[in-house]
PDB file of C-alpha atoms in Angstrom:
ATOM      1  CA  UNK A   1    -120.441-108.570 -54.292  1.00 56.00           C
ATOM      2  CA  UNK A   2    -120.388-111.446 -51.901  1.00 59.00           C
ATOM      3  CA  UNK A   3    -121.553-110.811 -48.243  1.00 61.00           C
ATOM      4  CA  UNK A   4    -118.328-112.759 -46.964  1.00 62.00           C
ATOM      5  CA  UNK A   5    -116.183-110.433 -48.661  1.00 61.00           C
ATOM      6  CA  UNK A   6    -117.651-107.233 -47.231  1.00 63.00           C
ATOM      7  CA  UNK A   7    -116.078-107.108 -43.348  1.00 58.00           C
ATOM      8  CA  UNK A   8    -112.692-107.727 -44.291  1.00 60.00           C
ATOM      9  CA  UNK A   9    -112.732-105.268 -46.955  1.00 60.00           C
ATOM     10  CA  UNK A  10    -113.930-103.438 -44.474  1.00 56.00           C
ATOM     11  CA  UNK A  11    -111.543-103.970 -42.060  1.00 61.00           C
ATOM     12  CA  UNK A  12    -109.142-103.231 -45.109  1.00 65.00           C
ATOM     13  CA  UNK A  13    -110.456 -99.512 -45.421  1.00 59.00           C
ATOM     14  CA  UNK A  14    -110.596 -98.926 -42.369  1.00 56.00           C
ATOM     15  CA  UNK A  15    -106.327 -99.851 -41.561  1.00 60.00           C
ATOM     16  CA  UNK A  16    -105.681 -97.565 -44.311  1.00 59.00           C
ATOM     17  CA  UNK A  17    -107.941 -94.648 -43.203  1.00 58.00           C
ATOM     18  CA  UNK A  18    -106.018 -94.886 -40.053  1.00 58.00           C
ATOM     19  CA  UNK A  19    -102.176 -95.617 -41.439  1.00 57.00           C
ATOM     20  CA  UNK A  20    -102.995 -92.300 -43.534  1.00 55.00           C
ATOM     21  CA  UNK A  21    -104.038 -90.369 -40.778  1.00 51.00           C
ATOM     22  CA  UNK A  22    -103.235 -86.861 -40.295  1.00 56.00           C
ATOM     23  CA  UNK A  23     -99.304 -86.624 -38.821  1.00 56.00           C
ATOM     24  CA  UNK A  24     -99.726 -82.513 -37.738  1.00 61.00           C
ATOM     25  CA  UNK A  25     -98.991 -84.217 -33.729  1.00 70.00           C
ATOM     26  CA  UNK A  26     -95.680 -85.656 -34.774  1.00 79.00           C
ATOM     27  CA  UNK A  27     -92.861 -83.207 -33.209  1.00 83.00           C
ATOM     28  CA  UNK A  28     -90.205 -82.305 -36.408  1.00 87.00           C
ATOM     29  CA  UNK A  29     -88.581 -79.058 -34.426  1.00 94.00           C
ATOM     30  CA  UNK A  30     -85.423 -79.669 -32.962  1.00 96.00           C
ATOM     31  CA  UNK A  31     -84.494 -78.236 -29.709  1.00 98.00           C
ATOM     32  CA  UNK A  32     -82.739 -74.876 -28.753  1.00 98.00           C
ATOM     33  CA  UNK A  33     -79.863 -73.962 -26.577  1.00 97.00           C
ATOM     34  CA  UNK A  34     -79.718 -70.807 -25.071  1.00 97.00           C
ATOM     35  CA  UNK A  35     -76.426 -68.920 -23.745  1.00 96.00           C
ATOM     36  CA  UNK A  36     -77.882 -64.988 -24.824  1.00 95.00           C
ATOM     37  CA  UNK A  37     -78.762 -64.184 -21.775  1.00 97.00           C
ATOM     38  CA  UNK A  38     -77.448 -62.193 -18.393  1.00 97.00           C
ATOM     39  CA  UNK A  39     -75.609 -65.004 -16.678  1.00 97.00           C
ATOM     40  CA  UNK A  40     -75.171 -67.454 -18.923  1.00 98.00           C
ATOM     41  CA  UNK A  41     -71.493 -69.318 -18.621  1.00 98.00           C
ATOM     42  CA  UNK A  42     -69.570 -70.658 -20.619  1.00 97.00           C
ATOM     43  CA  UNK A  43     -70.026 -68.591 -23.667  1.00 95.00           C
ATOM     44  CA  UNK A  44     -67.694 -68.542 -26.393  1.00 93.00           C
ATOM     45  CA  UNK A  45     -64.050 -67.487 -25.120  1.00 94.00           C
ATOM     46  CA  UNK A  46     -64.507 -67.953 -21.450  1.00 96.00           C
ATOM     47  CA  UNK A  47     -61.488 -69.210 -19.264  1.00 97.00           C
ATOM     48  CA  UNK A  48     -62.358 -71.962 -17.207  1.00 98.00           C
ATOM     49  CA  UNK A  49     -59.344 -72.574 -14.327  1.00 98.00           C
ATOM     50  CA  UNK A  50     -58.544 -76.244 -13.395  1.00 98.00           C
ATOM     51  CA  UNK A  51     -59.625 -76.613 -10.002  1.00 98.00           C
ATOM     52  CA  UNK A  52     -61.580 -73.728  -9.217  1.00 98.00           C
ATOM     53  CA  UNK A  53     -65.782 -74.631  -9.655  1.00 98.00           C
ATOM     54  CA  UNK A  54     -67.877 -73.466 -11.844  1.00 98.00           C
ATOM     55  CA  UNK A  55     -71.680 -72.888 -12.885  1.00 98.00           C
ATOM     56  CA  UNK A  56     -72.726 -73.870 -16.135  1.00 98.00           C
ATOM     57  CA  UNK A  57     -76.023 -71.738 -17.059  1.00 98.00           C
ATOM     58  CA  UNK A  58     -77.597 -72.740 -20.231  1.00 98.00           C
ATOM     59  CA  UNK A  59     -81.188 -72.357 -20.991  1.00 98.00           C
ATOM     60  CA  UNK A  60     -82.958 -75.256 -22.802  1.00 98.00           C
ATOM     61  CA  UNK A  61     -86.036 -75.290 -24.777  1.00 98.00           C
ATOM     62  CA  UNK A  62     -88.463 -77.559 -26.988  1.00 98.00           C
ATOM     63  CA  UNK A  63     -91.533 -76.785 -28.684  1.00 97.00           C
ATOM     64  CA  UNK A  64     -93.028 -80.625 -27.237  1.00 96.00           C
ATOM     65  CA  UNK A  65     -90.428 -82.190 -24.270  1.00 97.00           C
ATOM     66  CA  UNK A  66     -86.867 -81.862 -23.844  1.00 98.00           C
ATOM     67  CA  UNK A  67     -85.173 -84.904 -23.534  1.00 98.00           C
ATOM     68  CA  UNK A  68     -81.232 -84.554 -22.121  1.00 98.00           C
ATOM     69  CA  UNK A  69     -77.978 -82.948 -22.483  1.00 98.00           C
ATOM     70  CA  UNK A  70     -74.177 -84.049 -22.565  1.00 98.00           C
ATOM     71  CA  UNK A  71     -71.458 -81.997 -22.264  1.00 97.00           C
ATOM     72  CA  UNK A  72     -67.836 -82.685 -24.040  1.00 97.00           C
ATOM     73  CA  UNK A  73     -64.794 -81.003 -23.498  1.00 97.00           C
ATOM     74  CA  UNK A  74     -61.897 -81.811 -24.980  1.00 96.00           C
ATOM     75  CA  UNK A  75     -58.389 -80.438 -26.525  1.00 95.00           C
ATOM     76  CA  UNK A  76     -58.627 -77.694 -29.381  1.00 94.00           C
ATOM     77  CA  UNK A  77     -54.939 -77.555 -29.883  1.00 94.00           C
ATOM     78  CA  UNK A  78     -54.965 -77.852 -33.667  1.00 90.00           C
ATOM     79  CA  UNK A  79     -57.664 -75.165 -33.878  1.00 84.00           C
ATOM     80  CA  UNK A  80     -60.206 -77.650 -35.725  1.00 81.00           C
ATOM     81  CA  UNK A  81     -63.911 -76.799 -35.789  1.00 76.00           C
ATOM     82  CA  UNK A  82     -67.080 -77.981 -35.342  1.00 66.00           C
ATOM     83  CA  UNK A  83     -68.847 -75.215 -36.860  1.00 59.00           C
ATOM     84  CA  UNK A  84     -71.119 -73.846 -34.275  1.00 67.00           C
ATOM     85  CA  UNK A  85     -68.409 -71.443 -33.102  1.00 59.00           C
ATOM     86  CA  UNK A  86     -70.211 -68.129 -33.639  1.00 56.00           C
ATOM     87  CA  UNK A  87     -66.940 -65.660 -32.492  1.00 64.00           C
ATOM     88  CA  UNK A  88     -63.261 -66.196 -33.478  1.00 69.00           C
ATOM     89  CA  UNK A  89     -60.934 -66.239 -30.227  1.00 85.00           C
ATOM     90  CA  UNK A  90     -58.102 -65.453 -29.817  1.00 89.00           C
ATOM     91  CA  UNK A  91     -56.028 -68.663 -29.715  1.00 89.00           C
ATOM     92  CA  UNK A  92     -52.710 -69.817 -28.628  1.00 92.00           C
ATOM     93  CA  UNK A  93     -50.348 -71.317 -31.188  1.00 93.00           C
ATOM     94  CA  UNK A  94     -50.992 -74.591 -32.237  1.00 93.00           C
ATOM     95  CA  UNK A  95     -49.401 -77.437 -29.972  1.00 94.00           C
ATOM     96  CA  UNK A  96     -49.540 -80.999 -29.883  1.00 96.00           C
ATOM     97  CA  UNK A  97     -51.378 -82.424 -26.047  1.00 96.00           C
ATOM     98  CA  UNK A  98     -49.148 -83.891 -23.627  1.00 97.00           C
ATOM     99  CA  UNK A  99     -51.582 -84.701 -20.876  1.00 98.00           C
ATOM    100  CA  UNK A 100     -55.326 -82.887 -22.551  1.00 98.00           C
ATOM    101  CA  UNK A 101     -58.157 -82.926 -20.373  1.00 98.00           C
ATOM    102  CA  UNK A 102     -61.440 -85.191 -21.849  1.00 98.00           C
ATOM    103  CA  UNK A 103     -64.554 -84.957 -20.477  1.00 97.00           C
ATOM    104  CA  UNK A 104     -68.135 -86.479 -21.974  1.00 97.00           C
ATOM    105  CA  UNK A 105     -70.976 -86.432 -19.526  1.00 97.00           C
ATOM    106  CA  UNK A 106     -74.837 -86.893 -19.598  1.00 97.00           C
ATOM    107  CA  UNK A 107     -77.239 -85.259 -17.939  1.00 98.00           C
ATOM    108  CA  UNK A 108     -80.908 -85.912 -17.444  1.00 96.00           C
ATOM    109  CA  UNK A 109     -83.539 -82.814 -17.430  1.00 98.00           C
ATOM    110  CA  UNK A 110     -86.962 -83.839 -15.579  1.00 97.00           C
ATOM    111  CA  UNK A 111     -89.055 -85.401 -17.457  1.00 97.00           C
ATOM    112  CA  UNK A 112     -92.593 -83.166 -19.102  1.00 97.00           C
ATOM    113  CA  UNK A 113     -89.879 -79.968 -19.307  1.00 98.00           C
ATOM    114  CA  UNK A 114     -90.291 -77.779 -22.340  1.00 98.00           C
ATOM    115  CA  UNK A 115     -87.683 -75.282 -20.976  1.00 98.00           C
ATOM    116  CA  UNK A 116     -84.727 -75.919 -18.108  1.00 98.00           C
ATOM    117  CA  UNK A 117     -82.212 -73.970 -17.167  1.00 98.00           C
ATOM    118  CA  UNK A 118     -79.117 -75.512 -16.116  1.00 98.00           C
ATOM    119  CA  UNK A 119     -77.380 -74.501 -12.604  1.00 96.00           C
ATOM    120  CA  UNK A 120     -74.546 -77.378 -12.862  1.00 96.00           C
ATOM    121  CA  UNK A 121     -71.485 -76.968 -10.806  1.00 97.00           C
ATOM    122  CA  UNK A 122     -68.478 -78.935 -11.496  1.00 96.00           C
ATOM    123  CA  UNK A 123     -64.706 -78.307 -11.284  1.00 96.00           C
ATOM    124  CA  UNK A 124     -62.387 -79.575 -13.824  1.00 97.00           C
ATOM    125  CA  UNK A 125     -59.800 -81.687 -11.908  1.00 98.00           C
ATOM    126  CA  UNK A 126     -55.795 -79.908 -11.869  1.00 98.00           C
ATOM    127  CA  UNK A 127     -54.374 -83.542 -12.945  1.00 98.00           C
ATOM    128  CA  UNK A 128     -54.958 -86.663 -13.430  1.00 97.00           C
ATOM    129  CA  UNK A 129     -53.402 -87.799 -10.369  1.00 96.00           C
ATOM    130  CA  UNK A 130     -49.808 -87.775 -11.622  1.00 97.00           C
ATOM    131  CA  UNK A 131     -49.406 -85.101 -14.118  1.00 98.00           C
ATOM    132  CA  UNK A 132     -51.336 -81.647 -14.420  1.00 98.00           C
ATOM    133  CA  UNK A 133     -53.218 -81.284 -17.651  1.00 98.00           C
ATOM    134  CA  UNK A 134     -52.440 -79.409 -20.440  1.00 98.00           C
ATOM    135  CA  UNK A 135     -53.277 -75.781 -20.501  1.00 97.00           C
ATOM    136  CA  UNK A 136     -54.812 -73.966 -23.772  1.00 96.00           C
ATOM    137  CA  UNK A 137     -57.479 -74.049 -25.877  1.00 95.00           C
ATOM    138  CA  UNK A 138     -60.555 -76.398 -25.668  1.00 95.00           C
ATOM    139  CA  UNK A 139     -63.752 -76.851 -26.952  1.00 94.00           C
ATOM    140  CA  UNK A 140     -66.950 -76.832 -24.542  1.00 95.00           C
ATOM    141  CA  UNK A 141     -69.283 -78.981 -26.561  1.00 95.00           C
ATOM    142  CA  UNK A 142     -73.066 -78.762 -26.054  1.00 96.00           C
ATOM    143  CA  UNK A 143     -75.813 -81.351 -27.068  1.00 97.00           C
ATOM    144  CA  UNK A 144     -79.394 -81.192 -26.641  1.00 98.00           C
ATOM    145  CA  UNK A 145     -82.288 -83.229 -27.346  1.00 98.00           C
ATOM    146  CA  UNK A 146     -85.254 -83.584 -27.336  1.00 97.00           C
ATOM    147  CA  UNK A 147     -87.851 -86.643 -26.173  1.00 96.00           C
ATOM    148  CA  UNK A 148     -88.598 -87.509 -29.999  1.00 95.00           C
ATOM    149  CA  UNK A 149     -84.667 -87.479 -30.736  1.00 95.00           C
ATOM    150  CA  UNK A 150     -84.468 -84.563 -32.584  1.00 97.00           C
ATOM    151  CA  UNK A 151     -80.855 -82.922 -31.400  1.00 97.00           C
ATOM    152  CA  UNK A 152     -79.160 -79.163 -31.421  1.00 97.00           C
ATOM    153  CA  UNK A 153     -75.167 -79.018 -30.209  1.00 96.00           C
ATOM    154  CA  UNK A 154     -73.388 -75.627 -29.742  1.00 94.00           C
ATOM    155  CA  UNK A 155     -69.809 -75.667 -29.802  1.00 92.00           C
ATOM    156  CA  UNK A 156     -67.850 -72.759 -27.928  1.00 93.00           C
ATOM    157  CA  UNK A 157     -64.336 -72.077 -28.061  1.00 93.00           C
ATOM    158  CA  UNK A 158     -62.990 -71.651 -24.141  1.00 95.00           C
ATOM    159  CA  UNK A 159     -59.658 -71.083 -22.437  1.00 96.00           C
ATOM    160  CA  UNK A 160     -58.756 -73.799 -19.466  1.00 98.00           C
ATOM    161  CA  UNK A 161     -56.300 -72.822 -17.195  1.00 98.00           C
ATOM    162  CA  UNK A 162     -54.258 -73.192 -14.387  1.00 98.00           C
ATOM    163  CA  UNK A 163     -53.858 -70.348 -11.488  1.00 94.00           C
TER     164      UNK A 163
END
């Protein structure tokens, strides 16, 4: 074989040897969200009150980093599903929204966490500034992930209120 050809065949081997290299490091678990525990709110048919705050406690968890977590709430007046719902409520009769509440919001966790707990308090405004919103059911809508993008989302049937 000629000597010019030897280096970049080589340098050939060598790209592959790397390019097929062992992917064990390579995070494929998705992350976990945690509402089993003493404490934990919501959980699956809570009532949440317009107005009054709240503490959301939620334990996170991720076999390599966690990443961040958003929070949706919105209307469940037609009963429809998302199927993570683990318990059947009780719900009111169906109902079509005059003024629903809609919330999405993200949330950061600090960065090199494998597990956080949450200790959020909000309050879910009474109105939006001219008419109250609509009392019923609603989904609280979880989602989690992690730093490699690898998600989890936990749906949970709640009750929001007025007092």
């Amino acid at each position: 074989m000629n000597k010019k050809y030897i280096l970049p065949l080589l340098g050939i081997l060598l790209l592959f040897a790397f390019a097929c290299s062992d992917d064990s490091d390579v995070d494929t678990e998705k992350p976990t969200i945690d509402i089993s525990f003493s404490g934990a709110f919501p959980t699956n048919c809570d009532t949440i009150y317009f107005g009054v705050p709240f503490v959301i406690k939620m334990k996170f968890s991720d076999n390599v980093e966690l990443g961040a977590y958003s929070i949706n709430i919105h209307n469940n007046f037609d009963h429809h599903s998302h199927s993570t719902e683990v318990t059947a409520c009780n719900p009111d009769p169906d109902k079509d929204p005059v003024n629903p509440y809609v919330s999405i919001d993200d949330y950061s966790i600090p960065e090199g966490s494998k597990e956080y707990e949450t200790n959020l308090t909000i309050s879910i405004p009474e109105s939006d500034g001219v008419e109250l919103y609509d009392d019923g059911d609603y989904h609280f809508f979880i989602s989690l992930t992690d730093k490699e993008g690898w998600s989890a989302q936990m749906g949970l049937s709640i009750k929001m209120l007025h007092r």
